[in-house]
């Protein structure tokens, strides 16, 4: 077998690599474009304050979307996350209101642990119904969406659930409104969650397995991967991310109701897709997802700061901007 | 006066009839006031849900406002965001929906729509007109103002023979109300009165009754004061003998009072409650705005 | 047709100085090719030589970077995506090309459905499908969804699809790689019949005997370059192999080394049954190469999948070095040193849109991670090693698996399974689509593994492979092991007698 | 290889793929189960009147879902249908209010044609953005969803758009409330639309191509099928179905608003999936879709007619029932 053709390999091997990179870069290009548009629309826009605000408030969707990146990469879909936010937030506030633990610091710690456990449990339920029950994830999580939201309505008896202890509230407030080294806590949390998620997805065995399962579950099975376990764990990761989002959500508003988180699932999925992950599964871009979440928030922010769009048309313009942003991405990738 | 004042107005998105009215009146009064006071700038922003309204409040603050007039989609979740603004010394006027803690720490001015009274007025009317009625109730969405109306209603019918057969959510949406009413009609062979607490839902309710050709239902009590329902009251429609006022125009009132705080002589503070007036054939024309979208 | 007659026949389709590059990597270098009317023209070459690329260009699925295509002597730009069918050029792709959800009939008529007054004439299409399938001796149900067919059955559908189109030129890219000899025989009869009516064929294959048997002329490519075109009759297998590989090949099969009779039993399978397979029992010793032969659909794959845990066992036990392997748990089987290489590299073997490294290490990631953290360096080293060991040739190191040539995909799959460093390896169709040179390497590789004390089970439909490589051969028929041959018994004739049910051993 | 063993294989292997048929039957089994449950819950349930009500009101979702079956079979997704209903209904009512044509019958006919054309145009827009723009259908139609709904809000200035001509309204009313041969018009329309759709999907070349594209678009392309055209036409069919739904919707309340059709897209997709069509594409079951739409309506109806479920918990129980219905389906298919 001749080896002399090896030499020709060295020439231009970087090529196809590069356009993969470009696809990963595309959402960031769209983000940059939006920043420029925003700066033109309103001089306040580009201020540190405003940008920090936008980044901070994108935290909920961003963190949830990081979890969704796992689920979607594994070829599934979770529609229940919005309802899950409402449900876990209700449980957490009710727990804190119960006064089971006298010491506020201890109570807060226990509530955090409780919320995280609840998130994992909800995710596990979604995962098991989908994998063991062998129901299309779309339907399975639409069902649990109804369940979580229904339970929230029932817990709140149709009203709101509000954190009662002022002391607890005072102690918990900085978790959303505080800052670490000058950076708002939610931004720090976004970065931390994303870094961990990127590590798991790109640098661990589990992450590889997620992508393999999403890209071809038969190949994954023949490679000795426990497909159902991998998918279920992805749902659990989604649940944990929702719990983290709740941990930021509760101190912000100190209250929740059955309407909390409505349509967040669509926003989270949109963030994931705008970030460059395909809905068909088989590839995940965690940093792209974060970028997608920023883009969505920015579009709303620019609309609000600009004063020449009739408020009746905001929805229409947002829709158009999302489509245009995707077209920009596409044309970038194609040109390469 | 060459005083420069910016007022931010944050209201729910026009996602159903009543909120559409709110947007209409906010815009109307904003234009009026800006003509009257050259130094005044009013920015109106709408948001579909509490979370995005919290964002909108933040964005208004970014633009540098002197006063905030806010009609919260859902009050409790917005308390922190409002406090944040108020903490910076901005004048805050809260409209319609009160959080569980509603004092000076949250707002300077409270222009109150009276949700419990809306329920109570309807209840009292039913108690007075048909003391033995069997009533079905269509609720809105599971949020606190809906609960307050229900509680008010129960208080209104207290001590009478009025019996509530059922309560279900119609989501303040005419299509859903149509469905719920259809099922009520299947479920109960005899219904005397429908209380659906919202004019939008009444549209669906009336169609469902009409379709079933049922004659046992004596009348429907809705609420808010949309031009269509007020027209029916004015015309003496038997199915809609009354309407309970819950005017979207209250946001305009709040805006006017806020402007007065800056341009008038006296500071405006405190609570200003707008009654849930019962609209009857006699007073209907006072509340009829044909040019409003609602 | 005899060569002289062909000699005079007009040229139907030809390529003149055709070159092709994929994103800057050149894979064909100014290749000339001529196909005459009524000839069967073999196209041969090593894996990655560019055969598939050339035939795709000749059927319009790829456009040449330079050079031209001539149809009946006229330069022509072939329409893309199968549009060339209208010009009478039909291709059977190397990679299966059927939609899983459609039925056999629907697939056969896809894109050229027969309608009456705008309504599909389903009855006619079914009947026509049946007719063509019968012509090919295929027992596939014309109403069955493609998803329910085995690879060989799918291939027969592809062939039926191509020959039902009344084409002037039929291009077949390794049509027989997944077929049994019997099916190949029927196919060849049909091909000859059509050739005698004037249809021209391009036949891509790595099976020298088939080329010798069927074709009129041979063109050999090496590394994307045209090497030689000549009448098949004046060449022999050796000569073609030498042209392809560019050097002389020593004997294809290594010397057999039988393990000691008292060598330990590595794998014991006791009375395993699945839905189709009944009561299969056999043993493999350390250092042994056991062959599994049988007709297509005889249940070999199903048995192997049951052994390694890819399918649940209804009953029976599997022991690796005396320890029982649980049913339906592939991971446990892998850990105990048992590995299985699937025959379906596209659907079950490789992630087609992932790169080589990701595919290579997918099954053995624990070897490349420290405290759960994947070590890219170690993966790169493994890839370099595998490329050397299995001679995986790609011109672009970052190519995704789906773009590699068929043979190189097969090598990558073998490398992937070997990465788990198994003690017992079950290889289903080890050399499907692999050129002679590499075949030889793989055989020697298997033999070396056996000498090293590993045990190997080779499931193969290629009789010479089984005979040349294995020291014992099990023959399956209709889900049962019907014979176990040893030593001199291992001959094509004996195996066939068992496989066809003419002979049966009392106990296996 | 000897050929005499052929006899043993005698003839053609017809086997395991039979259970595909069972999968088509499964939704109907779930429907039957629900009917039984309903009859137990409330004696009024099984009355002709109630069942006719339920079937009639399922018309909107059912007809839209028939269109969605095409889009989903072709491997795409359309999230904009709910907004499209609101948009086309607004346009249609505004057109009728414009008084452009004096004769009411002519006006009505023109309005119907106008609505159908608008539906086709909206569908075409979705199709072109998805195929020519090469944007994931999820994002593309999420964008147009925003656009259609935003435009509706703008047209209605946030309020309702109501049909003004009483004469027109009177003439148009029977289109929803009337009946043909004792059968309510909407039910007749459902059946007609489904029959046509089934014909197109199962009996025409185009239908074949839809399934082929959804199953494997590369194979379809290699078979000379114009993949983008097939996908675009599926979106147009979806648009036409939405227009038909609007034709029934407008006479019902004689009015529309920006909230019309909210979340109908989710309901339509759910109906399709409950009906046995896989979201991954490649197979469409039109009759199953209709069955799915009935199931969804029935679940709500049973909840309301039953007396033992708190109104707070209805959502939760609905979710649970959907999951259970899918599990029943699965176990049926598996057993076969
Ligand atoms: N779409 C593509 N993009 C990039 N490279 C490609 C593409 N298709 C083929 N190649 C490369 O072109 C070369 C020739 O491949 P081709 O499939 O023609 O080989 P082949 O002769 O058919 O081999 P085999 O016998 O293994 O099937 C290989 O190096 C392959 O990786
Ligand atoms: N007569 C039959 N009745 C039912 N099922 C059959 C019959 N013949 C074959 N099968 C099916 O065929 C499969 C056996 O094929 P398998 O792939 O295991 O055979 P193989 O010997 O490996 O053949 P191949 O060369 O195609 O790989 C089983 O899944 C079995 O269900
Ligand atoms: Mg090839
Ligand atoms: Mg096999």
PDB file of C-alpha atoms in Angstrom, chain C residues 27 52 75 82 89 100 106 193 204 232 242 246 265 269 278-279 292 313 335 348 354 372 376 378 399 404 433 464:
ATOM      1  CA  UNK C  27      -9.108  13.169  -5.493  1.00  0.00           C
ATOM      2  CA  UNK C  52     -17.130   6.213  -6.412  1.00  0.00           C
ATOM      3  CA  UNK C  75     -19.918  17.024 -24.550  1.00  0.00           C
ATOM      4  CA  UNK C  82     -30.470  11.873 -10.603  1.00  0.00           C
ATOM      5  CA  UNK C  89     -27.944   6.851 -17.034  1.00  0.00           C
ATOM      6  CA  UNK C 100     -36.684   4.022   5.630  1.00  0.00           C
ATOM      7  CA  UNK C 106     -42.830   3.222  -3.108  1.00  0.00           C
ATOM      8  CA  UNK C 193     -29.228 -10.534 -20.374  1.00  0.00           C
ATOM      9  CA  UNK C 204     -17.272  -1.365  -9.350  1.00  0.00           C
ATOM     10  CA  UNK C 232     -10.465  -8.595 -18.864  1.00  0.00           C
ATOM     11  CA  UNK C 242      -0.758  -5.699  -8.858  1.00  0.00           C
ATOM     12  CA  UNK C 246       1.315  -0.968  -7.382  1.00  0.00           C
ATOM     13  CA  UNK C 265     -12.256 -21.974  26.642  1.00  0.00           C
ATOM     14  CA  UNK C 269     -22.487 -20.167  24.463  1.00  0.00           C
ATOM     15  CA  UNK C 278     -33.040 -21.506  18.498  1.00  0.00           C
ATOM     16  CA  UNK C 279     -30.797 -23.376  20.867  1.00  0.00           C
ATOM     17  CA  UNK C 292     -19.798 -18.600  10.940  1.00  0.00           C
ATOM     18  CA  UNK C 313     -31.942 -13.537  24.958  1.00  0.00           C
ATOM     19  CA  UNK C 335     -16.087  -4.998  30.082  1.00  0.00           C
ATOM     20  CA  UNK C 348     -25.117   1.254  13.281  1.00  0.00           C
ATOM     21  CA  UNK C 354     -18.527  13.237  13.260  1.00  0.00           C
ATOM     22  CA  UNK C 372     -13.700  11.898  33.817  1.00  0.00           C
ATOM     23  CA  UNK C 376      -7.551  15.128  23.394  1.00  0.00           C
ATOM     24  CA  UNK C 378      -4.473  10.685  23.958  1.00  0.00           C
ATOM     25  CA  UNK C 399     -13.066  14.816   7.094  1.00  0.00           C
ATOM     26  CA  UNK C 404     -14.790   8.929   3.599  1.00  0.00           C
ATOM     27  CA  UNK C 433     -16.061  -3.202   0.564  1.00  0.00           C
ATOM     28  CA  UNK C 464     -13.034 -18.036   0.561  1.00  0.00           C
TER      29      UNK C 464
END
